Amino acid sequence: MFNKRIKIKKLLTEQPSGQQVTVMGWVKSFRNNQFIALNDGSTNNNIQIVTELGKFDETTLKRITISAALMVSGTLIPSLGKGQQMEIKADEITILGDSDAEKYPLQPKKHSLEFLREIAHLRFRTSTFGAVFRIRHSLAFAIHQFFNERGFVYLHTPIITASDAEGAGEMFKVTTLPFDNTPRTPDGEINYKEDFFGRATNLTVSGQLEGELGATGLGDIYTFGPTFRAENSNTPRHLAEFWMIEPEMAFYDLEDNMNLAEEFIKYIIRYAMEHNAEDLTFLQQRLIEEEKLLPQDKRSEMGLLQKLEFVLNNAFERISYTEAIDILIQSPPYKKKKFQYEVKWGMDMQSEHERYLVEKHFKKPVIVTDYPADIKAFYMRQNDDGKTVAAMDILAPGIGEIVGGSQREERLEKLGTRMKAMNIPQEELSWYLDTRRFGTVPHAGFGLGFERMVLFVTGMSNIRDVIPFPRTPKNAAF
Ligand code: 4AD
Ligand code: MG
């Protein structure tokens, strides 16, 4: 058996009393030909390895360069030096993989996040990305745990689909038809009958419609998978491929939906705070350093941990869209004409408006409900006022929209009328309408953008830095 290593995270919790241990990892630094800082990705903390003078030959020592991969066996002893409690007195060092220090792109100095994005294949070896991706993992795990504890079924909705759930038309086509000599129908249209699936298909923008089918039989379901949007938004908040969590619950109204969403967000934040304290503290410090470059008024009012704690301890503000518009119209930036986009009832709120509400006005997460029907998807339940729908978006400080959801229109006739008005062919969605034909029930659900959640928890500022290999307009490297 090759792998008899102990992970450094575990090792650092042991009492050093001369026990024999084996670790494997990558060299962070090698001082005085004597002290190796080794890291294996289980934690940002390194283990110090001490090589006694004269014990190892020159050729081995020369190969202990930055980011070389080593296997080290030795005894774990209390450290004599300052800065660490324990160290390994090496008996045996095997170089598993050499690393040419001159050519290694990650020199031991501070690199910009932009630069690290270009070498995303190596950025996992940095402390920042180690922390980010361990937290991302924890959040994903907590999500499954949250729903499992509540009896939800994890439903795998399809990635290739023929429907446009959001009706926004921002889809990547999936086809095997040739670009030249594309088969055409007699009237010149592309003949998708000859395509792989015998019809036009695309990558899913949301698993919701299929999720609703699951919920109206299984009760409570959730999806957690990749979704794709071909929107040309080159912003720090948008990806062309992102992960979304979409719970869908039978026998739920809008208020039930909001309660679950708030409980859910708090649960996964709490989980990360309990399980990733060290990484969060590291990222908090990183943020403070980063913000030193900014003018005072641009810096965060709270530290990262304080911000998360604050979210846990305070109820999210709940206001209607109409109230939100009123607040915006009364606001100093509106009066001083500081908003770039106009504010009036019926408009889709822009990020500047959302951020004013959460960051300046309420200073905490805000749930906005009952949006104008005209700016929302066809499946949202129509309110009695004839103008609004039972939608809810959750806006988070520093991020803007993090959740979008609604109670669904369960009344067949009303849904039909809405679809007609929006030119959505009912024949194509007859399977969806069947759930309203046979034992329809009030139901609701929402979608949480996973990367936006990771952004919020890690305090990172660009969505490209919280997904291993970001896909954005004109970029699909790796
Ligand atoms: O608001 P959206 O478009 O809602 C839906 O897709 C619904 N079907 C969800 C549901 O009710 N089941 O997207 C949901 C969330 C947004 O609030 C945002 O957090 C995230 O997904 N999101 C994106 N994240 C990264 N990049 C993008 N391009 C995103 N578009 C949406
Ligand atoms: Mg939305």
Coordinates of C-alpha atoms and ligand atoms in Angstrom, one line a residue:
M1 CA 0.0 0.0 0.0
F2 CA 1.4 3.3 -1.0
N3 CA -0.9 5.7 0.7
K4 CA -0.1 5.5 4.4
R5 CA 0.0 9.2 4.9
I6 CA -1.8 11.2 7.6
K7 CA -3.4 14.4 6.3
I8 CA -1.7 17.5 7.7
K9 CA -5.0 18.9 9.1
K10 CA -5.4 15.7 11.2
L11 CA -1.7 15.6 12.1
L12 CA -1.9 19.1 13.6
T13 CA -4.5 18.0 16.1
E14 CA -2.2 15.2 17.5
Q15 CA -0.1 15.3 20.6
P16 CA 3.6 15.2 19.3
S17 CA 5.3 12.5 21.4
G18 CA 7.8 11.0 19.0
Q19 CA 5.4 8.9 17.1
Q20 CA 6.2 7.7 13.6
V21 CA 4.3 9.5 10.8
T22 CA 4.2 9.8 7.0
V23 CA 3.0 12.9 5.2
M24 CA 2.8 13.8 1.6
G25 CA 2.4 17.2 0.0
W26 CA 4.0 20.1 -1.9
V27 CA 6.8 22.2 -0.7
K28 CA 5.8 25.8 0.2
S29 CA 9.3 26.8 1.3
F30 CA 12.7 25.5 2.2
R31 CA 14.8 27.6 4.6
N32 CA 18.5 27.2 5.4
N33 CA 18.6 23.8 3.8
Q34 CA 16.9 22.6 6.9
F35 CA 13.3 23.6 7.4
I36 CA 10.7 22.5 4.9
A37 CA 7.1 23.9 5.1
L38 CA 4.9 21.2 3.5
N39 CA 1.3 21.6 2.6
D40 CA -1.1 19.0 1.4
G41 CA -4.3 21.0 0.7
S42 CA -6.2 19.6 3.7
T43 CA -5.6 22.9 5.5
N44 CA -3.8 26.2 4.9
N45 CA -1.5 25.3 7.8
N46 CA 1.8 23.7 6.8
I47 CA 3.8 21.1 8.7
Q48 CA 7.4 21.9 9.4
I49 CA 9.8 19.2 8.4
V50 CA 13.3 19.3 9.9
T51 CA 16.2 17.8 8.0
E52 CA 19.1 17.2 10.3
L53 CA 22.4 18.6 8.9
G54 CA 24.3 15.9 7.2
K55 CA 21.5 13.3 7.2
F56 CA 20.4 13.8 3.5
D57 CA 22.7 13.9 0.5
E58 CA 23.1 17.1 -1.5
T59 CA 21.2 15.9 -4.6
T60 CA 18.1 15.2 -2.5
L61 CA 18.3 18.5 -0.8
K62 CA 18.7 20.3 -4.1
R63 CA 15.5 18.8 -5.4
I64 CA 13.5 20.2 -2.5
T65 CA 12.2 23.2 -4.4
I66 CA 9.1 25.2 -4.3
S67 CA 6.1 23.0 -5.2
A68 CA 8.0 19.8 -5.5
A69 CA 5.9 16.9 -4.3
L70 CA 7.4 15.0 -1.3
M71 CA 6.7 11.9 0.8
V72 CA 8.3 12.4 4.2
S73 CA 8.5 9.8 7.1
G74 CA 9.8 10.7 10.5
T75 CA 8.9 11.3 14.1
L76 CA 6.5 13.9 15.3
I77 CA 8.0 16.0 18.0
P78 CA 7.2 19.3 19.8
S79 CA 8.8 22.1 17.9
L80 CA 11.8 23.8 19.4
G81 CA 11.3 26.9 17.2
K82 CA 8.7 29.5 17.5
G83 CA 5.7 29.6 15.1
Q84 CA 4.6 26.0 15.3
Q85 CA 3.8 23.6 18.0
M86 CA 5.1 20.5 16.3
E87 CA 7.4 19.4 13.6
I88 CA 8.5 16.2 11.9
K89 CA 12.1 15.1 12.3
A90 CA 12.6 13.5 8.9
D91 CA 14.0 10.0 8.6
E92 CA 13.2 9.5 5.0
I93 CA 12.4 11.9 2.2
T94 CA 11.2 10.7 -1.2
I95 CA 10.8 13.2 -4.0
L96 CA 7.6 12.2 -5.7
G97 CA 7.7 15.0 -8.3
D98 CA 10.3 17.6 -9.1
S99 CA 9.4 21.2 -9.7
D100 CA 11.7 23.5 -11.5
A101 CA 11.8 26.5 -9.3
E102 CA 12.9 28.8 -12.1
K103 CA 9.9 27.9 -14.3
Y104 CA 7.2 27.4 -11.6
P105 CA 4.7 30.2 -12.3
L106 CA 3.6 30.6 -8.6
Q107 CA 6.6 32.3 -7.0
P108 CA 6.4 32.9 -3.2
K109 CA 5.0 36.4 -3.4
K110 CA 1.6 38.0 -3.7
H111 CA -0.1 37.4 -7.0
S112 CA -3.2 39.2 -8.3
L113 CA -6.4 37.2 -8.6
E114 CA -6.5 38.1 -12.3
F115 CA -3.1 36.5 -12.8
L116 CA -4.1 33.4 -10.8
R117 CA -7.2 33.1 -13.0
E118 CA -4.9 32.6 -16.0
I119 CA -3.2 29.8 -14.2
A120 CA -6.3 28.3 -12.7
H121 CA -4.8 24.9 -13.0
L122 CA -2.3 25.8 -10.4
R123 CA -4.2 28.2 -8.2
F124 CA -5.5 25.3 -6.0
R125 CA -2.0 25.4 -4.4
T126 CA -2.5 28.9 -3.0
S127 CA -3.8 29.6 0.4
T128 CA -6.7 31.8 -0.9
F129 CA -8.0 29.2 -3.3
G130 CA -7.4 26.4 -0.8
A131 CA -9.7 28.2 1.6
V132 CA -12.3 29.1 -1.1
F133 CA -12.6 25.6 -2.4
R134 CA -12.8 23.9 1.0
I135 CA -15.6 26.3 1.9
R136 CA -17.3 25.6 -1.4
H137 CA -17.2 21.9 -0.6
S138 CA -18.6 22.5 2.9
L139 CA -21.5 24.5 1.6
A140 CA -22.4 21.8 -1.0
F141 CA -22.3 19.2 1.7
A142 CA -24.4 21.3 4.0
I143 CA -27.0 21.8 1.3
H144 CA -27.5 18.1 0.9
Q145 CA -27.6 17.6 4.7
F146 CA -30.2 20.4 5.1
F147 CA -32.6 18.9 2.6
N148 CA -31.9 15.3 3.7
E149 CA -32.8 16.2 7.3
R150 CA -36.1 17.5 6.1
G151 CA -37.1 14.6 3.9
F152 CA -36.5 16.2 0.5
V153 CA -35.6 13.9 -2.4
Y154 CA -32.5 14.9 -4.5
L155 CA -33.9 14.8 -8.0
H156 CA -31.5 14.8 -11.0
T157 CA -33.2 16.9 -13.6
P158 CA -31.9 16.7 -17.2
I159 CA -29.1 18.9 -18.5
I160 CA -30.1 18.5 -22.1
T161 CA -33.7 19.7 -22.5
A162 CA -36.1 20.9 -25.2
S163 CA -37.8 23.5 -23.0
D164 CA -36.8 27.0 -22.0
A165 CA -37.8 27.1 -18.3
E166 CA -37.2 30.8 -17.8
G167 CA -38.5 31.8 -21.2
A168 CA -35.6 34.2 -21.5
G169 CA -34.1 32.6 -24.6
E170 CA -30.6 32.6 -23.3
M171 CA -29.8 29.1 -24.3
F172 CA -26.9 27.1 -25.6
K173 CA -28.0 24.9 -28.5
V174 CA -27.2 21.2 -28.3
T175 CA -26.9 19.7 -31.8
T176 CA -25.0 17.3 -34.0
L177 CA -26.2 18.9 -37.2
P178 CA -23.4 20.0 -39.5
F179 CA -22.8 23.8 -39.8
D180 CA -22.4 23.6 -43.6
N181 CA -25.1 21.9 -45.5
T182 CA -27.5 22.0 -42.6
P183 CA -30.6 20.0 -43.4
R184 CA -33.5 22.3 -44.2
T185 CA -37.3 21.9 -44.3
P186 CA -39.1 22.8 -47.6
D187 CA -39.6 26.3 -46.3
G188 CA -36.0 26.8 -45.5
E189 CA -36.0 26.3 -41.7
I190 CA -33.4 24.1 -40.0
N191 CA -34.8 20.6 -40.0
Y192 CA -34.3 19.5 -36.4
K193 CA -36.1 16.2 -37.2
E194 CA -32.7 15.1 -38.6
D195 CA -30.9 16.2 -35.4
F196 CA -29.7 13.8 -32.8
F197 CA -32.9 14.0 -30.6
G198 CA -35.2 14.6 -33.6
R199 CA -36.0 18.1 -32.3
A200 CA -34.2 21.3 -31.2
T201 CA -32.5 20.9 -27.8
N202 CA -30.5 23.1 -25.5
L203 CA -28.5 23.1 -22.2
T204 CA -30.8 23.7 -19.3
V205 CA -31.2 27.1 -17.9
S206 CA -33.0 25.7 -14.8
G207 CA -34.3 22.4 -13.6
Q208 CA -37.4 23.9 -12.2
L209 CA -40.1 22.7 -14.6
E210 CA -38.9 19.1 -14.2
G211 CA -38.5 19.8 -10.5
E212 CA -42.2 20.7 -10.3
L213 CA -43.1 17.4 -11.9
G214 CA -41.1 15.7 -9.1
A215 CA -42.6 17.7 -6.3
T216 CA -46.2 17.1 -7.4
G217 CA -45.7 13.4 -6.7
L218 CA -42.8 13.1 -4.3
G219 CA -43.8 16.1 -2.2
D220 CA -40.5 17.9 -1.6
I221 CA -37.6 17.7 -3.9
Y222 CA -34.4 19.6 -4.7
T223 CA -32.0 19.8 -7.6
F224 CA -28.4 20.7 -7.4
G225 CA -26.7 20.8 -10.7
P226 CA -25.1 22.9 -13.4
T227 CA -27.2 25.3 -15.4
F228 CA -26.2 27.3 -18.5
R229 CA -27.0 30.8 -19.7
A230 CA -25.8 32.2 -22.9
E231 CA -26.3 35.8 -21.7
N232 CA -23.5 38.1 -22.7
S233 CA -23.0 39.5 -19.2
N234 CA -19.4 40.1 -18.4
T235 CA -19.8 41.0 -14.8
P236 CA -18.3 39.8 -11.5
R237 CA -21.7 38.1 -10.7
H238 CA -22.4 36.2 -13.9
L239 CA -21.2 32.9 -15.3
A240 CA -22.3 31.1 -18.5
E241 CA -22.1 27.8 -16.5
F242 CA -23.1 28.0 -12.9
W243 CA -24.6 25.6 -10.3
M244 CA -28.0 26.1 -8.9
I245 CA -29.9 24.6 -6.0
E246 CA -33.7 24.4 -6.8
P247 CA -36.0 23.1 -4.1
E248 CA -39.6 22.6 -5.1
M249 CA -42.3 22.0 -2.5
A250 CA -45.9 20.8 -2.8
F251 CA -48.4 22.3 -0.4
Y252 CA -46.4 25.5 0.0
D253 CA -47.4 29.1 -0.5
L254 CA -45.1 32.1 -0.9
E255 CA -44.6 32.7 2.8
D256 CA -43.7 29.0 3.4
N257 CA -41.2 29.4 0.5
M258 CA -39.6 32.5 2.1
N259 CA -39.4 30.8 5.5
L260 CA -37.6 27.8 4.0
A261 CA -35.2 29.9 1.9
E262 CA -34.2 32.0 4.9
E263 CA -33.8 29.0 7.1
F264 CA -31.8 27.3 4.4
I265 CA -29.3 30.1 3.8
K266 CA -28.8 30.5 7.6
Y267 CA -28.2 26.8 8.0
I268 CA -25.5 26.6 5.3
I269 CA -23.7 29.7 6.6
R270 CA -23.8 28.3 10.1
Y271 CA -22.4 25.0 8.8
A272 CA -19.4 26.8 7.2
M273 CA -18.8 28.9 10.3
E274 CA -18.6 25.7 12.4
H275 CA -16.6 23.6 10.0
N276 CA -14.4 26.1 8.2
A277 CA -13.5 28.6 10.9
E278 CA -9.8 28.6 10.1
D279 CA -10.4 29.2 6.4
L280 CA -12.9 31.9 7.0
T281 CA -10.5 33.7 9.4
F282 CA -7.9 33.5 6.7
L283 CA -10.2 35.0 4.1
Q284 CA -11.3 37.7 6.6
Q285 CA -7.7 38.7 7.0
R286 CA -7.2 38.6 3.3
L287 CA -10.1 40.9 2.8
I288 CA -8.8 43.4 5.3
E289 CA -5.5 43.5 3.5
E290 CA -7.2 43.9 0.2
E291 CA -9.4 46.7 1.4
K292 CA -6.5 48.7 2.8
L293 CA -5.9 49.8 -0.7
L294 CA -9.4 51.3 -0.9
P295 CA -10.5 54.7 0.5
Q296 CA -12.2 54.4 3.9
D297 CA -15.7 54.8 2.7
K298 CA -15.3 51.9 0.2
R299 CA -14.2 49.4 2.9
S300 CA -16.6 46.9 4.5
E301 CA -18.2 48.1 7.7
M302 CA -17.9 44.6 9.2
G303 CA -15.3 41.9 9.0
L304 CA -16.3 38.8 7.1
L305 CA -17.1 36.7 10.2
Q306 CA -19.0 39.5 11.8
K307 CA -21.0 39.9 8.6
L308 CA -22.0 36.3 8.6
E309 CA -22.8 36.3 12.3
F310 CA -25.0 39.3 11.7
V311 CA -26.9 37.5 8.9
L312 CA -27.5 34.6 11.2
N313 CA -28.8 36.7 14.0
N314 CA -31.2 38.9 12.2
A315 CA -34.4 38.2 10.3
F316 CA -34.3 39.1 6.6
E317 CA -36.2 42.2 5.8
R318 CA -39.4 41.4 3.8
I319 CA -40.9 44.0 1.5
S320 CA -43.0 44.1 -1.6
Y321 CA -41.7 45.3 -4.9
T322 CA -44.1 48.2 -4.7
E323 CA -42.6 49.2 -1.3
A324 CA -39.1 48.8 -2.7
I325 CA -39.8 51.2 -5.5
D326 CA -41.2 53.7 -3.0
I327 CA -38.1 53.5 -0.9
L328 CA -35.9 54.0 -4.0
I329 CA -37.9 57.1 -5.1
Q330 CA -37.5 58.6 -1.6
S331 CA -33.8 57.8 -1.6
P332 CA -30.9 60.4 -1.6
P333 CA -29.3 58.8 -4.8
Y334 CA -32.6 59.0 -6.6
K335 CA -33.1 62.6 -5.6
K336 CA -29.5 63.5 -6.5
K337 CA -29.9 61.7 -9.8
K338 CA -27.1 59.3 -8.9
F339 CA -28.8 56.2 -10.2
Q340 CA -27.8 55.3 -13.8
Y341 CA -31.1 53.6 -14.6
E342 CA -34.5 55.2 -14.1
V343 CA -36.8 54.1 -11.2
K344 CA -40.5 53.6 -11.9
W345 CA -43.0 51.0 -11.1
G346 CA -42.8 48.2 -13.6
M347 CA -39.1 48.3 -14.2
D348 CA -36.7 45.4 -13.6
M349 CA -34.6 46.5 -10.7
Q350 CA -30.9 47.0 -11.6
S351 CA -28.0 45.9 -9.5
E352 CA -27.5 49.6 -8.3
H353 CA -31.1 49.6 -6.9
E354 CA -30.8 46.2 -5.3
R355 CA -27.5 47.2 -3.7
Y356 CA -28.9 50.5 -2.4
L357 CA -31.8 48.6 -0.7
V358 CA -29.6 46.0 1.0
E359 CA -26.4 47.9 1.6
K360 CA -27.5 51.4 2.4
H361 CA -31.2 51.3 3.4
F362 CA -31.7 48.0 5.3
K363 CA -28.1 46.9 5.7
K364 CA -29.1 43.3 5.7
P365 CA -30.5 40.6 3.3
V366 CA -33.9 41.7 1.9
I367 CA -36.7 39.5 0.4
V368 CA -38.6 41.4 -2.2
T369 CA -42.0 39.9 -3.1
D370 CA -44.9 40.5 -5.5
Y371 CA -43.1 41.7 -8.6
P372 CA -45.0 43.1 -11.7
A373 CA -46.1 40.1 -13.8
D374 CA -44.7 41.6 -16.9
I375 CA -41.1 41.2 -15.8
K376 CA -41.4 37.7 -14.5
A377 CA -41.7 34.2 -15.9
F378 CA -44.9 32.6 -17.0
Y379 CA -45.1 30.0 -14.2
M380 CA -45.5 32.5 -11.3
R381 CA -48.8 32.6 -9.5
Q382 CA -50.9 35.6 -10.4
N383 CA -52.0 37.8 -7.5
D384 CA -55.6 39.1 -7.2
D385 CA -54.5 42.6 -8.1
G386 CA -54.2 41.5 -11.7
K387 CA -50.8 43.2 -12.0
T388 CA -48.3 41.3 -9.8
V389 CA -47.2 37.7 -9.2
A390 CA -46.3 35.8 -6.1
A391 CA -42.5 36.1 -6.7
M392 CA -39.7 36.5 -4.3
D393 CA -36.1 37.5 -4.8
I394 CA -33.6 37.5 -2.0
L395 CA -31.0 40.3 -2.2
A396 CA -27.7 40.0 -0.3
P397 CA -25.3 42.7 0.7
G398 CA -22.3 43.0 -1.7
I399 CA -24.0 40.6 -4.2
G400 CA -27.5 41.6 -5.1
E401 CA -29.9 38.8 -6.2
I402 CA -28.9 35.5 -4.7
V403 CA -32.2 33.7 -4.8
G404 CA -35.1 33.9 -7.3
G405 CA -38.3 32.0 -6.6
S406 CA -42.1 32.1 -6.5
Q407 CA -45.3 30.3 -5.7
R408 CA -46.3 28.6 -8.9
E409 CA -49.5 29.1 -10.8
E410 CA -51.4 25.9 -10.0
R411 CA -54.7 27.0 -11.6
L412 CA -54.8 25.4 -15.1
E413 CA -57.0 28.1 -16.7
K414 CA -55.0 31.0 -15.4
L415 CA -51.7 29.4 -16.4
G416 CA -53.1 28.7 -19.9
T417 CA -54.2 32.3 -20.3
R418 CA -50.7 33.6 -19.2
M419 CA -48.9 31.2 -21.5
K420 CA -51.0 32.3 -24.4
A421 CA -50.4 36.0 -23.6
M422 CA -46.6 35.2 -23.6
N423 CA -46.7 33.1 -26.8
I424 CA -45.6 30.0 -25.0
P425 CA -47.0 27.0 -27.0
Q426 CA -49.1 24.9 -24.6
E427 CA -48.8 21.7 -26.7
E428 CA -45.1 21.6 -26.1
L429 CA -45.5 21.9 -22.3
S430 CA -48.5 19.6 -22.0
W431 CA -46.6 17.4 -19.6
Y432 CA -46.2 20.4 -17.4
L433 CA -49.8 21.3 -17.6
D434 CA -50.8 17.7 -16.7
T435 CA -49.7 18.4 -13.1
R436 CA -52.4 21.1 -13.1
R437 CA -55.0 18.8 -14.7
F438 CA -54.6 16.0 -12.3
G439 CA -54.6 16.8 -8.6
T440 CA -53.1 20.2 -8.8
V441 CA -51.8 21.7 -5.5
P442 CA -50.4 24.9 -4.3
H443 CA -46.7 24.6 -4.6
A444 CA -43.6 26.8 -4.6
G445 CA -39.9 26.8 -5.0
F446 CA -36.8 28.9 -5.5
G447 CA -33.3 28.8 -7.1
L448 CA -30.2 29.7 -5.2
G449 CA -27.2 30.6 -7.3
F450 CA -24.5 28.4 -5.7
E451 CA -21.5 30.6 -6.8
R452 CA -23.2 33.8 -5.5
M453 CA -23.7 32.0 -2.2
V454 CA -20.0 31.0 -2.2
L455 CA -19.1 34.6 -3.0
F456 CA -21.1 35.8 0.0
V457 CA -19.6 33.4 2.4
T458 CA -16.0 33.7 1.3
G459 CA -16.1 37.5 0.9
M460 CA -14.5 37.1 -2.5
S461 CA -15.5 39.8 -5.0
N462 CA -15.4 38.0 -8.4
I463 CA -17.5 35.0 -9.3
R464 CA -14.7 33.7 -11.4
D465 CA -12.7 33.1 -8.2
V466 CA -15.2 30.8 -6.5
I467 CA -15.7 28.2 -9.3
P468 CA -12.8 26.0 -10.3
F469 CA -12.9 26.7 -14.0
P470 CA -15.1 29.6 -14.9
R471 CA -17.0 29.8 -18.2
T472 CA -17.7 33.4 -19.3
P473 CA -18.1 35.2 -22.6
K474 CA -15.0 34.5 -24.7
N475 CA -13.5 32.2 -22.1
A476 CA -13.6 28.5 -21.6
A477 CA -10.0 27.7 -20.8
F478 CA -9.2 24.3 -19.2
Ligands
4AD1 O1 -33.6 34.1 -10.9 P1 -33.3 32.9 -11.7 O2 -33.2 33.0 -13.2 O3 -34.5 31.8 -11.4 C1 -34.6 30.6 -11.9 O4 -33.9 30.0 -12.7 C2 -35.8 29.8 -11.3 N1 -36.2 28.8 -12.2 C3 -35.5 29.4 -10.0 C4 -36.6 28.6 -9.3 O5 -37.6 29.3 -8.9 N2 -36.5 27.3 -9.2 O6 -32.0 32.2 -11.2 C5 -31.9 31.8 -9.8 C6 -30.6 32.3 -9.2 C7 -30.4 33.8 -9.2 O7 -31.0 34.4 -8.1 C8 -28.9 33.9 -9.1 O8 -28.4 33.7 -7.8 C9 -28.4 32.7 -9.9 O9 -29.5 31.8 -10.0 N3 -28.0 33.1 -11.3 C10 -26.8 33.1 -11.7 N4 -25.6 32.9 -11.1 C11 -24.4 33.1 -11.8 N5 -24.4 33.4 -13.1 C12 -25.6 33.6 -13.8 N6 -25.5 34.0 -15.1 C13 -26.8 33.5 -13.1 N7 -28.1 33.7 -13.4 C14 -28.8 33.4 -12.3
MG2 MG -34.0 36.1 -11.1

